mmCIF file of C-alpha atoms in Angstrom:
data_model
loop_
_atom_site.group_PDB
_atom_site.id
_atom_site.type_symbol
_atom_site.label_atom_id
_atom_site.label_comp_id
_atom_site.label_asym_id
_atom_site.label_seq_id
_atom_site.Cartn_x
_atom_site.Cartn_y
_atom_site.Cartn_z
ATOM 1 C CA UNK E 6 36.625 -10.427 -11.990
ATOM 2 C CA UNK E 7 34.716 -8.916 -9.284
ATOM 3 C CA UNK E 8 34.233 -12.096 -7.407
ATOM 4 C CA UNK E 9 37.817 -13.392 -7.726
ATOM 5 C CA UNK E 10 37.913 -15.764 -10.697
ATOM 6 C CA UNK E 11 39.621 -14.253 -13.385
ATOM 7 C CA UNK E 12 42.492 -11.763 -13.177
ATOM 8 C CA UNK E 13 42.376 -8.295 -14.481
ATOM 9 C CA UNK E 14 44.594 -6.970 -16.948
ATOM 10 C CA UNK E 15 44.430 -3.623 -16.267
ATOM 11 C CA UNK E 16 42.893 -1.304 -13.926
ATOM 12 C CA UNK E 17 41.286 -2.383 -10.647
ATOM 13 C CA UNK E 18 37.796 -3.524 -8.701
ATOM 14 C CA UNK E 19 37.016 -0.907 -5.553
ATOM 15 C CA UNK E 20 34.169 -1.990 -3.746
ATOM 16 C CA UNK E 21 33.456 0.418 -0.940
ATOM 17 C CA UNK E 22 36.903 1.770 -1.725
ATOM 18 C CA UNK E 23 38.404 -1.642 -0.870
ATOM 19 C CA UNK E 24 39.904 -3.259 -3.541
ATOM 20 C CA UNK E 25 38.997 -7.083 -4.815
ATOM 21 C CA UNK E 26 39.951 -9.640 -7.584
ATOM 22 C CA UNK E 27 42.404 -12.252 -7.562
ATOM 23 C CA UNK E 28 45.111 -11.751 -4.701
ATOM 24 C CA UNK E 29 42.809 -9.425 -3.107
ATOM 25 C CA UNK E 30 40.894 -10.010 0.111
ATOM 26 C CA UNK E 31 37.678 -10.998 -1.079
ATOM 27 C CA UNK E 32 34.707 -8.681 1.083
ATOM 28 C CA UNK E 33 32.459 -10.578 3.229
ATOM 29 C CA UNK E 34 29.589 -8.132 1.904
ATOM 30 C CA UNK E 35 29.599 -9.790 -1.780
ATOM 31 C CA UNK E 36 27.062 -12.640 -2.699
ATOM 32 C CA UNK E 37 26.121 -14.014 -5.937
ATOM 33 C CA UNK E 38 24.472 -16.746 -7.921
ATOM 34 C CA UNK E 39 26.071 -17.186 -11.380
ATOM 35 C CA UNK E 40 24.121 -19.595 -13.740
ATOM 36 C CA UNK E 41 22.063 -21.989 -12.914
ATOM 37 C CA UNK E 42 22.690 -22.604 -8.947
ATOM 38 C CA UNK E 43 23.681 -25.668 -7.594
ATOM 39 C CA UNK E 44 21.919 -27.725 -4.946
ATOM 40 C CA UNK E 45 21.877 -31.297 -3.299
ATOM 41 C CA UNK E 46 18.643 -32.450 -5.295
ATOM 42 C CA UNK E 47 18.268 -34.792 -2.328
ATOM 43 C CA UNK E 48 17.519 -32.825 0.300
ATOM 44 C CA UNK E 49 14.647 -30.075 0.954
ATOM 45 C CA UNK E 50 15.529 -26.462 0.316
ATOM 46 C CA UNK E 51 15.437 -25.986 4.003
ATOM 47 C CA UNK E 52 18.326 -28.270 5.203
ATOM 48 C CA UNK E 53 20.208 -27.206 1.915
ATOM 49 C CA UNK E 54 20.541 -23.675 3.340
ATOM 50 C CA UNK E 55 20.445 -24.663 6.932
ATOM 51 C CA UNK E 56 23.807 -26.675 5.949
ATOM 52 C CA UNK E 57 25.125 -23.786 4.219
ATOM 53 C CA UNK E 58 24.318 -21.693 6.652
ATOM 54 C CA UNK E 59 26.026 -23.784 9.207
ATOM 55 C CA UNK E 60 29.336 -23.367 7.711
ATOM 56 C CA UNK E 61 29.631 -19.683 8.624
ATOM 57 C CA UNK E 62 27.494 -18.921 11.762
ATOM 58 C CA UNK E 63 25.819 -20.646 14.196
ATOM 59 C CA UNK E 64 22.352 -22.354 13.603
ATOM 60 C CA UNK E 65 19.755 -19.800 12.980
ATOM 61 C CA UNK E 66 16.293 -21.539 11.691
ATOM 62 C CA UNK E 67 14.303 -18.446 12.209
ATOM 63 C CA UNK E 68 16.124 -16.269 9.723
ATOM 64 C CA UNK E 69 16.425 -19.176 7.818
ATOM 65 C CA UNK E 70 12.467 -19.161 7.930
ATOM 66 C CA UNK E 71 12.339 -15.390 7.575
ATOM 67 C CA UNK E 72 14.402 -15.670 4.276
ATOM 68 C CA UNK E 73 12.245 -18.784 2.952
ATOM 69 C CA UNK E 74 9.447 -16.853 3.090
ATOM 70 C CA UNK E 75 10.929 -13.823 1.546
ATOM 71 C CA UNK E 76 11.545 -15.952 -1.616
ATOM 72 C CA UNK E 77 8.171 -17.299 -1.412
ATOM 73 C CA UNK E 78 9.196 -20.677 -0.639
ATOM 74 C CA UNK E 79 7.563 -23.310 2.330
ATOM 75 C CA UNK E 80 10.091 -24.029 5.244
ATOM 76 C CA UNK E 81 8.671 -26.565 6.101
ATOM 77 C CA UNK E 82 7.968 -28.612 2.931
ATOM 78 C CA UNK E 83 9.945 -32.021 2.543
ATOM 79 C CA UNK E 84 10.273 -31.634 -0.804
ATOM 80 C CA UNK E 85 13.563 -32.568 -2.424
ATOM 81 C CA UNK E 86 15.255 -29.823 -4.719
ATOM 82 C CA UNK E 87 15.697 -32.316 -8.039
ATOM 83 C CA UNK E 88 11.997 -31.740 -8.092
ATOM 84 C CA UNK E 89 11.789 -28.309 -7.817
ATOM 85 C CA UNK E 90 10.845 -25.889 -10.845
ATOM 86 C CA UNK E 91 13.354 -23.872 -12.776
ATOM 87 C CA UNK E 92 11.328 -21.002 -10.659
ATOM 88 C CA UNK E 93 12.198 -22.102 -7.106
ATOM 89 C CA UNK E 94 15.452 -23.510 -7.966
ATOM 90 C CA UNK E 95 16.231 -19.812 -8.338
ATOM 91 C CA UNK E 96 14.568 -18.376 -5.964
ATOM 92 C CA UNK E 97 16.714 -20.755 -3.504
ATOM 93 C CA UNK E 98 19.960 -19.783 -5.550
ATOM 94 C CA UNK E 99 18.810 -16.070 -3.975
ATOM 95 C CA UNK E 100 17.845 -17.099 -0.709
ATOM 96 C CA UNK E 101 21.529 -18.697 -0.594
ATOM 97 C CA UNK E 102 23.127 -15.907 -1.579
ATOM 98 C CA UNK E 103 21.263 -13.572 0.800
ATOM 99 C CA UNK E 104 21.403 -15.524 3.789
ATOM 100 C CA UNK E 105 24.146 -13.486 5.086
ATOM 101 C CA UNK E 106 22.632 -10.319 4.363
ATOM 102 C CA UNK E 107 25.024 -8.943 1.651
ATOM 103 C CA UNK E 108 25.768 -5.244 0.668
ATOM 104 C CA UNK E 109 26.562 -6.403 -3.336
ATOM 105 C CA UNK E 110 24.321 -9.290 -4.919
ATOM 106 C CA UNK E 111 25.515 -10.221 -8.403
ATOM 107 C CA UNK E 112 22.795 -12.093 -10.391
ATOM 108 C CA UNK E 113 23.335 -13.750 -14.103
ATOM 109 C CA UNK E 114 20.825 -13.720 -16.227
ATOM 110 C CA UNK E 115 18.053 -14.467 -12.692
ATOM 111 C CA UNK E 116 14.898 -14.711 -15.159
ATOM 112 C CA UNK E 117 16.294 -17.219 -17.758
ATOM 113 C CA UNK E 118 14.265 -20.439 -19.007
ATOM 114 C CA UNK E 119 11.164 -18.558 -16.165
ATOM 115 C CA UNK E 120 7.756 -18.310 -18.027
ATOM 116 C CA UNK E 121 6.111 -14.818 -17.254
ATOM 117 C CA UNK E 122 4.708 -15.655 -14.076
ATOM 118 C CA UNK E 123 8.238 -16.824 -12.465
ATOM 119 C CA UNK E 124 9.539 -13.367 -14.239
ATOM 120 C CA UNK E 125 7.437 -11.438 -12.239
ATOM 121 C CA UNK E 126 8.367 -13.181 -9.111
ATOM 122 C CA UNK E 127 12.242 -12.619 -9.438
ATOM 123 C CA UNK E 128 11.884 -9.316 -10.453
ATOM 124 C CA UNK E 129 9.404 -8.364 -7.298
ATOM 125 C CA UNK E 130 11.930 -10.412 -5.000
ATOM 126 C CA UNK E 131 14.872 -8.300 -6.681
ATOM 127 C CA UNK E 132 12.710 -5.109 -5.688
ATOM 128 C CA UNK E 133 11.613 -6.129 -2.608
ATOM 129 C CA UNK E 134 15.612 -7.009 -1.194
ATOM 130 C CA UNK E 135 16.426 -3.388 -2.899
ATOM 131 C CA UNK E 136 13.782 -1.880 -0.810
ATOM 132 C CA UNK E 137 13.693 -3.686 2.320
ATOM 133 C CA UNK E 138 17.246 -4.867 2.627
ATOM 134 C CA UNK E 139 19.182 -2.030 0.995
ATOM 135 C CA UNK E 140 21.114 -4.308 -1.169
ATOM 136 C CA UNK E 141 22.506 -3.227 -4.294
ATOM 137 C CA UNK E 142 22.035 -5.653 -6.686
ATOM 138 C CA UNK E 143 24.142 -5.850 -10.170
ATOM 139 C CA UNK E 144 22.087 -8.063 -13.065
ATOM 140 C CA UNK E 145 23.594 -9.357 -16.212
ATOM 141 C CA UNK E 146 20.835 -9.659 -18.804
ATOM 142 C CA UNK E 147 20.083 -9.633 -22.183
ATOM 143 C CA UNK E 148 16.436 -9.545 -22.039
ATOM 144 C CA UNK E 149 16.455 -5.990 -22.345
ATOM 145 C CA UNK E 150 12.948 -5.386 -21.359
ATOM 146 C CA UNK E 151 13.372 -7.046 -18.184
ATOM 147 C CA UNK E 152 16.268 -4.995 -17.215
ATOM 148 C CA UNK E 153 13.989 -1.704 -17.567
ATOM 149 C CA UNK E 154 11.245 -2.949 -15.545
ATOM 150 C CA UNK E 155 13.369 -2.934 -12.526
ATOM 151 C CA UNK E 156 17.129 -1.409 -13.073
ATOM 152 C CA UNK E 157 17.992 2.247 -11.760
ATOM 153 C CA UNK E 158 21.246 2.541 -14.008
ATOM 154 C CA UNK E 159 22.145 0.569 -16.849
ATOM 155 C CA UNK E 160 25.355 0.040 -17.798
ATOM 156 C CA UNK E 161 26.066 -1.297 -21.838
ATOM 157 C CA UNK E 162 29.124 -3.668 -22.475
ATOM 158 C CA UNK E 163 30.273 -4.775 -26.034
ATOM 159 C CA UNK E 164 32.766 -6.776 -26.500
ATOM 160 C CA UNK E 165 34.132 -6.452 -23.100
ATOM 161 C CA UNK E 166 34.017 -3.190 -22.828
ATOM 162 C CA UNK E 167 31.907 -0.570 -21.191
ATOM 163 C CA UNK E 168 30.354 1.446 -23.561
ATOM 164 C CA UNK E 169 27.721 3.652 -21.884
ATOM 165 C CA UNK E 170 26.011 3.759 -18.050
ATOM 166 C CA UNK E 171 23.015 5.662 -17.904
ATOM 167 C CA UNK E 172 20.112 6.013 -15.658
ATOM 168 C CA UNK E 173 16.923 5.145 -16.154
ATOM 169 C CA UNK E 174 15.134 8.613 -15.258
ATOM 170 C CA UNK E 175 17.509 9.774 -17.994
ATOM 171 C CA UNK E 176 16.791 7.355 -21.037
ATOM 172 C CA UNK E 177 12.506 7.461 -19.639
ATOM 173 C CA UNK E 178 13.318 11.804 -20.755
ATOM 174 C CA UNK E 179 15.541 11.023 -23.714
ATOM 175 C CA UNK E 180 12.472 8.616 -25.024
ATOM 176 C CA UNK E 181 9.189 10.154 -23.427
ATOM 177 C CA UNK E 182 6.369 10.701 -26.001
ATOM 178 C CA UNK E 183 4.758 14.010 -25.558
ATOM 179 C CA UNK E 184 1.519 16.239 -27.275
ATOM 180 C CA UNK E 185 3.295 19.828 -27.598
ATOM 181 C CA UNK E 186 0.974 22.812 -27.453
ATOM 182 C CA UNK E 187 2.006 26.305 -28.816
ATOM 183 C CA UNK E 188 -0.856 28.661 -27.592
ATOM 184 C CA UNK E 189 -1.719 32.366 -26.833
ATOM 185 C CA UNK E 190 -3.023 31.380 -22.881
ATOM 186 C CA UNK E 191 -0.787 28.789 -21.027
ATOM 187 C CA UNK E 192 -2.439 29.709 -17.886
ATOM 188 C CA UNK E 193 -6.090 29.398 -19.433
ATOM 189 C CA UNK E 194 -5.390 25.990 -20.937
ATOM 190 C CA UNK E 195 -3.169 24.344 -17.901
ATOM 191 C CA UNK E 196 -6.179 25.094 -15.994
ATOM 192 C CA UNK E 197 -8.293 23.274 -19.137
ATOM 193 C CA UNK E 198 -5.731 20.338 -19.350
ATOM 194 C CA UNK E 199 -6.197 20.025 -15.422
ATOM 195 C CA UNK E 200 -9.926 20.980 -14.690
ATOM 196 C CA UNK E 201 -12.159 19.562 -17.783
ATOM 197 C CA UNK E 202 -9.462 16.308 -19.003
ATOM 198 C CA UNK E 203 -8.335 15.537 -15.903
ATOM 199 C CA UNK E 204 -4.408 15.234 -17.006
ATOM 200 C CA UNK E 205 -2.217 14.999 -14.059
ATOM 201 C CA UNK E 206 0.893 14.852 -16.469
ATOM 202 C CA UNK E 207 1.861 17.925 -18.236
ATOM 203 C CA UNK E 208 4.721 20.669 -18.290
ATOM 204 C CA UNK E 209 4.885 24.339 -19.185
ATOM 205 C CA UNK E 210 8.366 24.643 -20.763
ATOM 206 C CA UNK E 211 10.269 27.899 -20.441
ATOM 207 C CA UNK E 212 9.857 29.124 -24.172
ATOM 208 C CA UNK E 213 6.130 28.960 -23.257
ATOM 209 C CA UNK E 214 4.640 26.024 -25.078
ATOM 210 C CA UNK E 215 3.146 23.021 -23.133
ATOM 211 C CA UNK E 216 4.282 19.349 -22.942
ATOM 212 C CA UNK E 217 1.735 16.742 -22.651
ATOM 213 C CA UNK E 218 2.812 13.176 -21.170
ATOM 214 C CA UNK E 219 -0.117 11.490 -20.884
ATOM 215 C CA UNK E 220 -0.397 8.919 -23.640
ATOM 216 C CA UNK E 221 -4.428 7.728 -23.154
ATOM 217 C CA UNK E 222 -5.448 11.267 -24.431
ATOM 218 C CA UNK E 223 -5.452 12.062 -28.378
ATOM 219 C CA UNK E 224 -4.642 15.211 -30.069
ATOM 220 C CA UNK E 225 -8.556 15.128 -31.101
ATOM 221 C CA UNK E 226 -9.843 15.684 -27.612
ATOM 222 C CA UNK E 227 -7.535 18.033 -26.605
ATOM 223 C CA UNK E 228 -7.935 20.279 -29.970
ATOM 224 C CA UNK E 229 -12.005 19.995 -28.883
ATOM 225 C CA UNK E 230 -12.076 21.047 -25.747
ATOM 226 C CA UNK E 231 -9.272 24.201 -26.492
ATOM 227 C CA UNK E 232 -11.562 24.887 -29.291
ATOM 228 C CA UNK E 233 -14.645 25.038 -27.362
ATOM 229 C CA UNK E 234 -12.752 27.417 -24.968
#
């Protein structure tokens, strides 16, 4: 819907209060790679996106280049895209889709069919285009764990519907584990906590007991060292 190919039935898409979807202007600031992307398997992953790239500006091989090497892919190797790995196929489908230096990047499922290693790589790419080239980036995903490892907000849809949107400094409170310390002395034992078992994360709460975060010390070592003091 966002992109333009289905109608919506009710309601309506405001990017950047500008609204999109079907009959709508579609913004020049929206890129995306839905599925698995498609490429002319007989030509390098250069010329594919210096073609592309041709369409809409004016021949550019050092961004092209710059971009490349962004995804962590050669610009200058002649290899042909049919033999690329499921890995750099979609790294390429993101170098596409960034080439024009988008405000919104909309990404399906970007770490399906990847072992761990090509995981990693989309999901420091993903960080990296946050970070460096302030794009928002929306992710569909059902690998759940995936989606925590890099998302800010999470937003939960069942059956077409938005259920919840949450951030992920709010569910890492709702679910932290903590050690919780009632004692006579908070100032006495944060200064233990800190000084003889070097924690760095704890919290004094306002009803006075203390909240221990974290999760390589055991309740044994703390009771020995408060009952040694």
């Amino acid at each position: 819907c966002i992109c333009g190919f289905y109608q919506v039935t009710k309601g309506e898409i405001l990017i950047n209060k500008k609204k999109v979807g079907i009959g709508d202007q579609m913004p020049g600031n929206i890129a995306f790679t839905i599925e698995e992307p498609a490429f002319s398997g007989e030509y390098s992953g250069r010329k594919n996106l210096e073609f592309l790239y041709e369409l809409r500006h004016k021949r550019d091989s050092g961004h092209i280049k710059k971009i490349m090497e962004k995804v962590n892919l050669d610009y200058n190797s002649k290899k042909k895209v049919s033999k690329y790995s499921l890995g750099m196929k979609q790294r390429l489908g993101i170098a596409r889709a960034v080439l024009c230096k988008p405000e919104l990047l909309i990404l399906d499922e970007p770490t399906n069919g990847l072992d761990p290693a090509g995981m990693k790589q989309i999901r420091d790419l993903m960080k990296m285009l946050c970070a460096d080239y302030g794009i928002t980036i929306m992710i569909s995903s059902h690998i759940l764990s995936e989606v925590e490892s890099i998302a800010h907000t999470i937003g939960m849809i069942h059956h077409g519907r938005l259920i919840n949107e949450i951030s992920m400094e709010e569910i890492e409170e709702k679910n932290t584990a903590y050690i919780e310390l009632g004692v006579n002395d908070t100032k006495r034992t944060a200064y233990l906590l800190s000084e003889e078992l070097k924690l760095l994360s704890f919290r004094i709460m306002d009803t006075g007991e203390i909240r221990i975060y974290d999760k390589q010390i055991s309740p044994q070592a703390i009771s020995k060292v408060l009952g040694a003091n």
